[in-house]
């Protein structure tokens, strides 16, 4: 199993092979100690073209609450007198460090582009710039692996933290991006950080970043507004908002990372911040379960898939590897303009989704703390 994990299979007839060959990096949106220790994650690397993994507070809360994989370490932490916060940091960063080691061959083979493992800063800091910067440094130093990505939310307060972390040489996965304007601000924050890193003498070749654009949550809210409108024209727009927005984010990606400003950084070894398609499991059962995979195949992006989406894409994705993004920009703008004409409060929906995303991760973090507190108490 270990040898198989070194490189993805190139002989599979799975649609994932075509998607990967088209330049889409397939990352798994799931991580647990059991998946690492059982060989399950290694098998996905070998057989499903998985070249990275992302986590978030909800994933960690579920992993800690499920099964007994963490019981022994909880007993050790309880015996050492660890606080809940200390235990959470140790448990989560140990998992991420182990996953980084598992993905290290991929990291080396891709020159650091993939083989990445993401861990999120405490979501309670989403509106605290200084606290986020401090937490990013703590996670980076604790995991101590070059293929780590620290997840920072794309809140207004998160933008300067993205710049500061990048300037310090930390690779960042920017999360919870919903709007095109915020995507543009995130990309600019990254470029600002690269310039500061270069001025500080940091090797730009060591810094990588992705910008996570969330998808299915947008369609769930926009579709509800379209259904209230109820006209045939409005109903025809269902399921189109998220993909249109993502495609326009890719247009901005091409624009920003082809400027002379970034060109000067690229000459020093800087990497483009790749768009990452997140929240890729469809919420509406009427939609194809691989919709956010099939419609967003294009070079130099990441698609992070929950296990069910990964399995569905392996089994029956319609993607052939053909570019599904270039040539769609005008149509995508027309879709977003039509939403507004039909009374959809599109910008407000995106703002509300950011707030809801932060609140959801805060709730999951509270559940994680409660689970670890109970585990420490039981172990003691």
PDB file of N, CA and C in Angstrom, residues 82-162:
ATOM      1  N   UNK A  82      -3.167  18.187  29.876  1.00  0.00           N
ATOM      2  CA  UNK A  82      -3.422  19.104  28.766  1.00  0.00           C
ATOM      3  C   UNK A  82      -4.802  19.734  28.892  1.00  0.00           C
ATOM      4  N   UNK A  83      -4.892  20.995  28.539  1.00  0.00           N
ATOM      5  CA  UNK A  83      -6.186  21.661  28.461  1.00  0.00           C
ATOM      6  C   UNK A  83      -6.904  21.220  27.193  1.00  0.00           C
ATOM      7  N   UNK A  84      -8.179  21.547  27.107  1.00  0.00           N
ATOM      8  CA  UNK A  84      -8.932  21.206  25.901  1.00  0.00           C
ATOM      9  C   UNK A  84      -8.310  21.837  24.666  1.00  0.00           C
ATOM     10  N   UNK A  85      -7.966  23.124  24.753  1.00  0.00           N
ATOM     11  CA  UNK A  85      -7.372  23.824  23.603  1.00  0.00           C
ATOM     12  C   UNK A  85      -6.048  23.177  23.195  1.00  0.00           C
ATOM     13  N   UNK A  86      -5.234  22.826  24.172  1.00  0.00           N
ATOM     14  CA  UNK A  86      -3.954  22.174  23.872  1.00  0.00           C
ATOM     15  C   UNK A  86      -4.180  20.808  23.230  1.00  0.00           C
ATOM     16  N   UNK A  87      -5.166  20.088  23.725  1.00  0.00           N
ATOM     17  CA  UNK A  87      -5.444  18.755  23.185  1.00  0.00           C
ATOM     18  C   UNK A  87      -5.946  18.845  21.748  1.00  0.00           C
ATOM     19  N   UNK A  88      -6.823  19.807  21.470  1.00  0.00           N
ATOM     20  CA  UNK A  88      -7.330  19.973  20.114  1.00  0.00           C
ATOM     21  C   UNK A  88      -6.183  20.289  19.157  1.00  0.00           C
ATOM     22  N   UNK A  89      -5.300  21.181  19.559  1.00  0.00           N
ATOM     23  CA  UNK A  89      -4.155  21.521  18.702  1.00  0.00           C
ATOM     24  C   UNK A  89      -3.298  20.288  18.435  1.00  0.00           C
ATOM     25  N   UNK A  90      -3.035  19.502  19.470  1.00  0.00           N
ATOM     26  CA  UNK A  90      -2.189  18.315  19.302  1.00  0.00           C
ATOM     27  C   UNK A  90      -2.859  17.267  18.435  1.00  0.00           C
ATOM     28  N   UNK A  91      -4.113  16.972  18.707  1.00  0.00           N
ATOM     29  CA  UNK A  91      -4.820  15.931  17.962  1.00  0.00           C
ATOM     30  C   UNK A  91      -4.936  16.275  16.480  1.00  0.00           C
ATOM     31  N   UNK A  92      -5.331  17.498  16.186  1.00  0.00           N
ATOM     32  CA  UNK A  92      -5.558  17.864  14.792  1.00  0.00           C
ATOM     33  C   UNK A  92      -4.243  18.007  14.024  1.00  0.00           C
ATOM     34  N   UNK A  93      -3.255  18.624  14.641  1.00  0.00           N
ATOM     35  CA  UNK A  93      -1.990  18.809  13.920  1.00  0.00           C
ATOM     36  C   UNK A  93      -1.231  17.499  13.768  1.00  0.00           C
ATOM     37  N   UNK A  94      -1.418  16.553  14.681  1.00  0.00           N
ATOM     38  CA  UNK A  94      -0.805  15.240  14.497  1.00  0.00           C
ATOM     39  C   UNK A  94      -1.381  14.543  13.268  1.00  0.00           C
ATOM     40  N   UNK A  95      -2.700  14.629  13.096  1.00  0.00           N
ATOM     41  CA  UNK A  95      -3.321  14.041  11.905  1.00  0.00           C
ATOM     42  C   UNK A  95      -2.821  14.712  10.630  1.00  0.00           C
ATOM     43  N   UNK A  96      -2.760  16.020  10.660  1.00  0.00           N
ATOM     44  CA  UNK A  96      -2.345  16.757   9.465  1.00  0.00           C
ATOM     45  C   UNK A  96      -0.876  16.487   9.145  1.00  0.00           C
ATOM     46  N   UNK A  97      -0.044  16.396  10.167  1.00  0.00           N
ATOM     47  CA  UNK A  97       1.376  16.095   9.940  1.00  0.00           C
ATOM     48  C   UNK A  97       1.539  14.710   9.315  1.00  0.00           C
ATOM     49  N   UNK A  98       0.786  13.731   9.818  1.00  0.00           N
ATOM     50  CA  UNK A  98       0.855  12.381   9.259  1.00  0.00           C
ATOM     51  C   UNK A  98       0.387  12.363   7.809  1.00  0.00           C
ATOM     52  N   UNK A  99      -0.663  13.132   7.521  1.00  0.00           N
ATOM     53  CA  UNK A  99      -1.145  13.209   6.138  1.00  0.00           C
ATOM     54  C   UNK A  99      -0.117  13.904   5.248  1.00  0.00           C
ATOM     55  N   UNK A 100       0.534  14.940   5.771  1.00  0.00           N
ATOM     56  CA  UNK A 100       1.599  15.605   5.000  1.00  0.00           C
ATOM     57  C   UNK A 100       2.700  14.610   4.641  1.00  0.00           C
ATOM     58  N   UNK A 101       3.045  13.763   5.584  1.00  0.00           N
ATOM     59  CA  UNK A 101       4.090  12.769   5.313  1.00  0.00           C
ATOM     60  C   UNK A 101       3.632  11.771   4.256  1.00  0.00           C
ATOM     61  N   UNK A 102       2.359  11.399   4.311  1.00  0.00           N
ATOM     62  CA  UNK A 102       1.824  10.466   3.324  1.00  0.00           C
ATOM     63  C   UNK A 102       1.836  11.084   1.917  1.00  0.00           C
ATOM     64  N   UNK A 103       1.563  12.376   1.845  1.00  0.00           N
ATOM     65  CA  UNK A 103       1.521  13.062   0.558  1.00  0.00           C
ATOM     66  C   UNK A 103       2.884  13.617   0.130  1.00  0.00           C
ATOM     67  N   UNK A 104       3.919  13.401   0.922  1.00  0.00           N
ATOM     68  CA  UNK A 104       5.205  13.998   0.580  1.00  0.00           C
ATOM     69  C   UNK A 104       5.734  13.529  -0.789  1.00  0.00           C
ATOM     70  N   UNK A 105       5.585  12.261  -1.177  1.00  0.00           N
ATOM     71  CA  UNK A 105       6.032  11.888  -2.526  1.00  0.00           C
ATOM     72  C   UNK A 105       5.321  12.670  -3.630  1.00  0.00           C
ATOM     73  N   UNK A 106       4.040  12.922  -3.452  1.00  0.00           N
ATOM     74  CA  UNK A 106       3.302  13.723  -4.433  1.00  0.00           C
ATOM     75  C   UNK A 106       3.819  15.151  -4.447  1.00  0.00           C
ATOM     76  N   UNK A 107       4.055  15.699  -3.270  1.00  0.00           N
ATOM     77  CA  UNK A 107       4.610  17.046  -3.142  1.00  0.00           C
ATOM     78  C   UNK A 107       5.939  17.160  -3.877  1.00  0.00           C
ATOM     79  N   UNK A 108       6.802  16.193  -3.667  1.00  0.00           N
ATOM     80  CA  UNK A 108       8.116  16.224  -4.314  1.00  0.00           C
ATOM     81  C   UNK A 108       7.990  16.062  -5.832  1.00  0.00           C
ATOM     82  N   UNK A 109       7.102  15.163  -6.256  1.00  0.00           N
ATOM     83  CA  UNK A 109       6.963  14.881  -7.688  1.00  0.00           C
ATOM     84  C   UNK A 109       6.371  16.046  -8.466  1.00  0.00           C
ATOM     85  N   UNK A 110       5.580  16.881  -7.790  1.00  0.00           N
ATOM     86  CA  UNK A 110       4.929  18.009  -8.466  1.00  0.00           C
ATOM     87  C   UNK A 110       5.608  19.336  -8.162  1.00  0.00           C
ATOM     88  N   UNK A 111       6.771  19.298  -7.561  1.00  0.00           N
ATOM     89  CA  UNK A 111       7.483  20.527  -7.241  1.00  0.00           C
ATOM     90  C   UNK A 111       6.759  21.404  -6.241  1.00  0.00           C
ATOM     91  N   UNK A 112       5.971  20.782  -5.369  1.00  0.00           N
ATOM     92  CA  UNK A 112       5.255  21.519  -4.335  1.00  0.00           C
ATOM     93  C   UNK A 112       3.877  21.998  -4.735  1.00  0.00           C
ATOM     94  N   UNK A 113       3.486  21.778  -5.983  1.00  0.00           N
ATOM     95  CA  UNK A 113       2.172  22.231  -6.433  1.00  0.00           C
ATOM     96  C   UNK A 113       1.061  21.470  -5.743  1.00  0.00           C
ATOM     97  N   UNK A 114       1.219  20.155  -5.653  1.00  0.00           N
ATOM     98  CA  UNK A 114       0.223  19.311  -4.992  1.00  0.00           C
ATOM     99  C   UNK A 114       0.879  18.555  -3.835  1.00  0.00           C
ATOM    100  N   UNK A 115       0.206  17.512  -3.353  1.00  0.00           N
ATOM    101  CA  UNK A 115       0.668  16.862  -2.134  1.00  0.00           C
ATOM    102  C   UNK A 115       0.404  17.721  -0.922  1.00  0.00           C
ATOM    103  N   UNK A 116      -0.618  18.571  -1.015  1.00  0.00           N
ATOM    104  CA  UNK A 116      -0.909  19.557   0.020  1.00  0.00           C
ATOM    105  C   UNK A 116      -1.975  19.064   0.992  1.00  0.00           C
ATOM    106  N   UNK A 117      -1.808  19.443   2.258  1.00  0.00           N
ATOM    107  CA  UNK A 117      -2.787  19.139   3.300  1.00  0.00           C
ATOM    108  C   UNK A 117      -3.147  20.454   3.980  1.00  0.00           C
ATOM    109  N   UNK A 118      -4.437  20.725   4.103  1.00  0.00           N
ATOM    110  CA  UNK A 118      -4.890  22.001   4.647  1.00  0.00           C
ATOM    111  C   UNK A 118      -5.459  21.839   6.049  1.00  0.00           C
ATOM    112  N   UNK A 119      -5.165  22.804   6.906  1.00  0.00           N
ATOM    113  CA  UNK A 119      -5.759  22.872   8.240  1.00  0.00           C
ATOM    114  C   UNK A 119      -6.198  24.306   8.492  1.00  0.00           C
ATOM    115  N   UNK A 120      -7.353  24.473   9.087  1.00  0.00           N
ATOM    116  CA  UNK A 120      -7.960  25.795   9.240  1.00  0.00           C
ATOM    117  C   UNK A 120      -7.644  26.410  10.595  1.00  0.00           C
ATOM    118  N   UNK A 121      -7.436  27.727  10.595  1.00  0.00           N
ATOM    119  CA  UNK A 121      -7.281  28.430  11.858  1.00  0.00           C
ATOM    120  C   UNK A 121      -8.604  28.370  12.620  1.00  0.00           C
ATOM    121  N   UNK A 122      -8.533  28.550  13.909  1.00  0.00           N
ATOM    122  CA  UNK A 122      -9.713  28.571  14.765  1.00  0.00           C
ATOM    123  C   UNK A 122     -10.747  29.522  14.150  1.00  0.00           C
ATOM    124  N   UNK A 123     -11.933  29.022  13.794  1.00  0.00           N
ATOM    125  CA  UNK A 123     -12.918  29.862  13.105  1.00  0.00           C
ATOM    126  C   UNK A 123     -13.447  31.006  13.963  1.00  0.00           C
ATOM    127  N   UNK A 124     -13.235  30.943  15.255  1.00  0.00           N
ATOM    128  CA  UNK A 124     -13.660  32.051  16.114  1.00  0.00           C
ATOM    129  C   UNK A 124     -12.831  33.304  15.858  1.00  0.00           C
ATOM    130  N   UNK A 125     -11.740  33.151  15.087  1.00  0.00           N
ATOM    131  CA  UNK A 125     -10.864  34.279  14.777  1.00  0.00           C
ATOM    132  C   UNK A 125     -11.176  34.897  13.416  1.00  0.00           C
ATOM    133  N   UNK A 126     -12.271  34.501  12.792  1.00  0.00           N
ATOM    134  CA  UNK A 126     -12.568  34.927  11.428  1.00  0.00           C
ATOM    135  C   UNK A 126     -12.677  36.439  11.282  1.00  0.00           C
ATOM    136  N   UNK A 127     -13.038  37.133  12.354  1.00  0.00           N
ATOM    137  CA  UNK A 127     -13.148  38.600  12.315  1.00  0.00           C
ATOM    138  C   UNK A 127     -11.999  39.266  13.078  1.00  0.00           C
ATOM    139  N   UNK A 128     -10.949  38.526  13.337  1.00  0.00           N
ATOM    140  CA  UNK A 128      -9.810  39.008  14.135  1.00  0.00           C
ATOM    141  C   UNK A 128      -8.532  38.845  13.308  1.00  0.00           C
ATOM    142  N   UNK A 129      -8.068  39.924  12.705  1.00  0.00           N
ATOM    143  CA  UNK A 129      -6.902  39.848  11.828  1.00  0.00           C
ATOM    144  C   UNK A 129      -5.663  39.392  12.572  1.00  0.00           C
ATOM    145  N   UNK A 130      -5.349  40.068  13.671  1.00  0.00           N
ATOM    146  CA  UNK A 130      -4.126  39.745  14.410  1.00  0.00           C
ATOM    147  C   UNK A 130      -4.170  38.327  14.973  1.00  0.00           C
ATOM    148  N   UNK A 131      -5.350  37.937  15.476  1.00  0.00           N
ATOM    149  CA  UNK A 131      -5.484  36.586  16.007  1.00  0.00           C
ATOM    150  C   UNK A 131      -5.309  35.531  14.932  1.00  0.00           C
ATOM    151  N   UNK A 132      -5.811  35.822  13.730  1.00  0.00           N
ATOM    152  CA  UNK A 132      -5.656  34.885  12.614  1.00  0.00           C
ATOM    153  C   UNK A 132      -4.195  34.750  12.217  1.00  0.00           C
ATOM    154  N   UNK A 133      -3.482  35.864  12.149  1.00  0.00           N
ATOM    155  CA  UNK A 133      -2.061  35.818  11.796  1.00  0.00           C
ATOM    156  C   UNK A 133      -1.284  34.990  12.813  1.00  0.00           C
ATOM    157  N   UNK A 134      -1.555  35.228  14.086  1.00  0.00           N
ATOM    158  CA  UNK A 134      -0.869  34.473  15.141  1.00  0.00           C
ATOM    159  C   UNK A 134      -1.185  32.979  15.045  1.00  0.00           C
ATOM    160  N   UNK A 135      -2.449  32.659  14.800  1.00  0.00           N
ATOM    161  CA  UNK A 135      -2.853  31.252  14.698  1.00  0.00           C
ATOM    162  C   UNK A 135      -2.224  30.590  13.478  1.00  0.00           C
ATOM    163  N   UNK A 136      -2.112  31.330  12.375  1.00  0.00           N
ATOM    164  CA  UNK A 136      -1.502  30.772  11.167  1.00  0.00           C
ATOM    165  C   UNK A 136      -0.046  30.397  11.429  1.00  0.00           C
ATOM    166  N   UNK A 137       0.677  31.278  12.113  1.00  0.00           N
ATOM    167  CA  UNK A 137       2.069  30.974  12.454  1.00  0.00           C
ATOM    168  C   UNK A 137       2.149  29.759  13.387  1.00  0.00           C
ATOM    169  N   UNK A 138       1.220  29.688  14.350  1.00  0.00           N
ATOM    170  CA  UNK A 138       1.249  28.574  15.304  1.00  0.00           C
ATOM    171  C   UNK A 138       1.020  27.244  14.587  1.00  0.00           C
ATOM    172  N   UNK A 139       0.051  27.192  13.695  1.00  0.00           N
ATOM    173  CA  UNK A 139      -0.216  25.959  12.950  1.00  0.00           C
ATOM    174  C   UNK A 139       0.956  25.607  12.035  1.00  0.00           C
ATOM    175  N   UNK A 140       1.492  26.587  11.331  1.00  0.00           N
ATOM    176  CA  UNK A 140       2.608  26.358  10.415  1.00  0.00           C
ATOM    177  C   UNK A 140       3.806  25.785  11.158  1.00  0.00           C
ATOM    178  N   UNK A 141       4.110  26.361  12.315  1.00  0.00           N
ATOM    179  CA  UNK A 141       5.273  25.921  13.082  1.00  0.00           C
ATOM    180  C   UNK A 141       5.028  24.589  13.787  1.00  0.00           C
ATOM    181  N   UNK A 142       3.782  24.345  14.206  1.00  0.00           N
ATOM    182  CA  UNK A 142       3.479  23.103  14.919  1.00  0.00           C
ATOM    183  C   UNK A 142       3.498  21.906  13.977  1.00  0.00           C
ATOM    184  N   UNK A 143       2.862  22.029  12.820  1.00  0.00           N
ATOM    185  CA  UNK A 143       2.869  20.927  11.852  1.00  0.00           C
ATOM    186  C   UNK A 143       4.266  20.747  11.278  1.00  0.00           C
ATOM    187  N   UNK A 144       4.927  21.842  10.960  1.00  0.00           N
ATOM    188  CA  UNK A 144       6.337  21.824  10.534  1.00  0.00           C
ATOM    189  C   UNK A 144       6.560  20.923   9.326  1.00  0.00           C
ATOM    190  N   UNK A 145       5.739  21.127   8.307  1.00  0.00           N
ATOM    191  CA  UNK A 145       5.895  20.391   7.059  1.00  0.00           C
ATOM    192  C   UNK A 145       5.738  21.375   5.896  1.00  0.00           C
ATOM    193  N   UNK A 146       6.589  21.255   4.861  1.00  0.00           N
ATOM    194  CA  UNK A 146       6.526  22.227   3.766  1.00  0.00           C
ATOM    195  C   UNK A 146       5.280  22.106   2.911  1.00  0.00           C
ATOM    196  N   UNK A 147       4.596  20.964   2.976  1.00  0.00           N
ATOM    197  CA  UNK A 147       3.410  20.775   2.150  1.00  0.00           C
ATOM    198  C   UNK A 147       2.107  21.068   2.888  1.00  0.00           C
ATOM    199  N   UNK A 148       2.208  21.802   3.978  1.00  0.00           N
ATOM    200  CA  UNK A 148       1.015  22.275   4.674  1.00  0.00           C
ATOM    201  C   UNK A 148       0.439  23.488   3.960  1.00  0.00           C
ATOM    202  N   UNK A 149      -0.881  23.629   3.995  1.00  0.00           N
ATOM    203  CA  UNK A 149      -1.558  24.882   3.670  1.00  0.00           C
ATOM    204  C   UNK A 149      -2.390  25.278   4.891  1.00  0.00           C
ATOM    205  N   UNK A 150      -2.241  26.505   5.327  1.00  0.00           N
ATOM    206  CA  UNK A 150      -3.048  27.010   6.434  1.00  0.00           C
ATOM    207  C   UNK A 150      -4.274  27.699   5.849  1.00  0.00           C
ATOM    208  N   UNK A 151      -5.449  27.282   6.299  1.00  0.00           N
ATOM    209  CA  UNK A 151      -6.697  27.840   5.776  1.00  0.00           C
ATOM    210  C   UNK A 151      -7.075  29.097   6.552  1.00  0.00           C
ATOM    211  N   UNK A 152      -7.260  30.176   5.812  1.00  0.00           N
ATOM    212  CA  UNK A 152      -7.665  31.460   6.367  1.00  0.00           C
ATOM    213  C   UNK A 152      -8.949  31.890   5.666  1.00  0.00           C
ATOM    214  N   UNK A 153      -9.986  32.279   6.406  1.00  0.00           N
ATOM    215  CA  UNK A 153     -11.245  32.657   5.751  1.00  0.00           C
ATOM    216  C   UNK A 153     -11.127  33.984   5.013  1.00  0.00           C
ATOM    217  N   UNK A 154     -11.882  34.103   3.942  1.00  0.00           N
ATOM    218  CA  UNK A 154     -11.831  35.288   3.091  1.00  0.00           C
ATOM    219  C   UNK A 154     -12.774  36.380   3.583  1.00  0.00           C
ATOM    220  N   UNK A 155     -12.817  36.577   4.888  1.00  0.00           N
ATOM    221  CA  UNK A 155     -13.551  37.709   5.438  1.00  0.00           C
ATOM    222  C   UNK A 155     -12.744  38.980   5.189  1.00  0.00           C
ATOM    223  N   UNK A 156     -13.376  40.134   5.391  1.00  0.00           N
ATOM    224  CA  UNK A 156     -12.628  41.395   5.242  1.00  0.00           C
ATOM    225  C   UNK A 156     -11.437  41.421   6.193  1.00  0.00           C
ATOM    226  N   UNK A 157     -11.646  40.899   7.399  1.00  0.00           N
ATOM    227  CA  UNK A 157     -10.552  40.860   8.372  1.00  0.00           C
ATOM    228  C   UNK A 157      -9.510  39.812   7.998  1.00  0.00           C
ATOM    229  N   UNK A 158      -9.918  38.828   7.202  1.00  0.00           N
ATOM    230  CA  UNK A 158      -8.978  37.797   6.789  1.00  0.00           C
ATOM    231  C   UNK A 158      -8.029  38.241   5.692  1.00  0.00           C
ATOM    232  N   UNK A 159      -8.433  39.243   4.908  1.00  0.00           N
ATOM    233  CA  UNK A 159      -7.608  39.665   3.774  1.00  0.00           C
ATOM    234  C   UNK A 159      -6.207  40.111   4.192  1.00  0.00           C
ATOM    235  N   UNK A 160      -6.065  41.012   5.181  1.00  0.00           N
ATOM    236  CA  UNK A 160      -4.703  41.382   5.595  1.00  0.00           C
ATOM    237  C   UNK A 160      -3.948  40.227   6.241  1.00  0.00           C
ATOM    238  N   UNK A 161      -4.671  39.278   6.815  1.00  0.00           N
ATOM    239  CA  UNK A 161      -4.010  38.099   7.379  1.00  0.00           C
ATOM    240  C   UNK A 161      -3.451  37.215   6.271  1.00  0.00           C
ATOM    241  N   UNK A 162      -4.154  37.135   5.150  1.00  0.00           N
ATOM    242  CA  UNK A 162      -3.652  36.385   3.987  1.00  0.00           C
ATOM    243  C   UNK A 162      -2.338  37.004   3.510  1.00  0.00           C
TER     244      UNK A 162
END
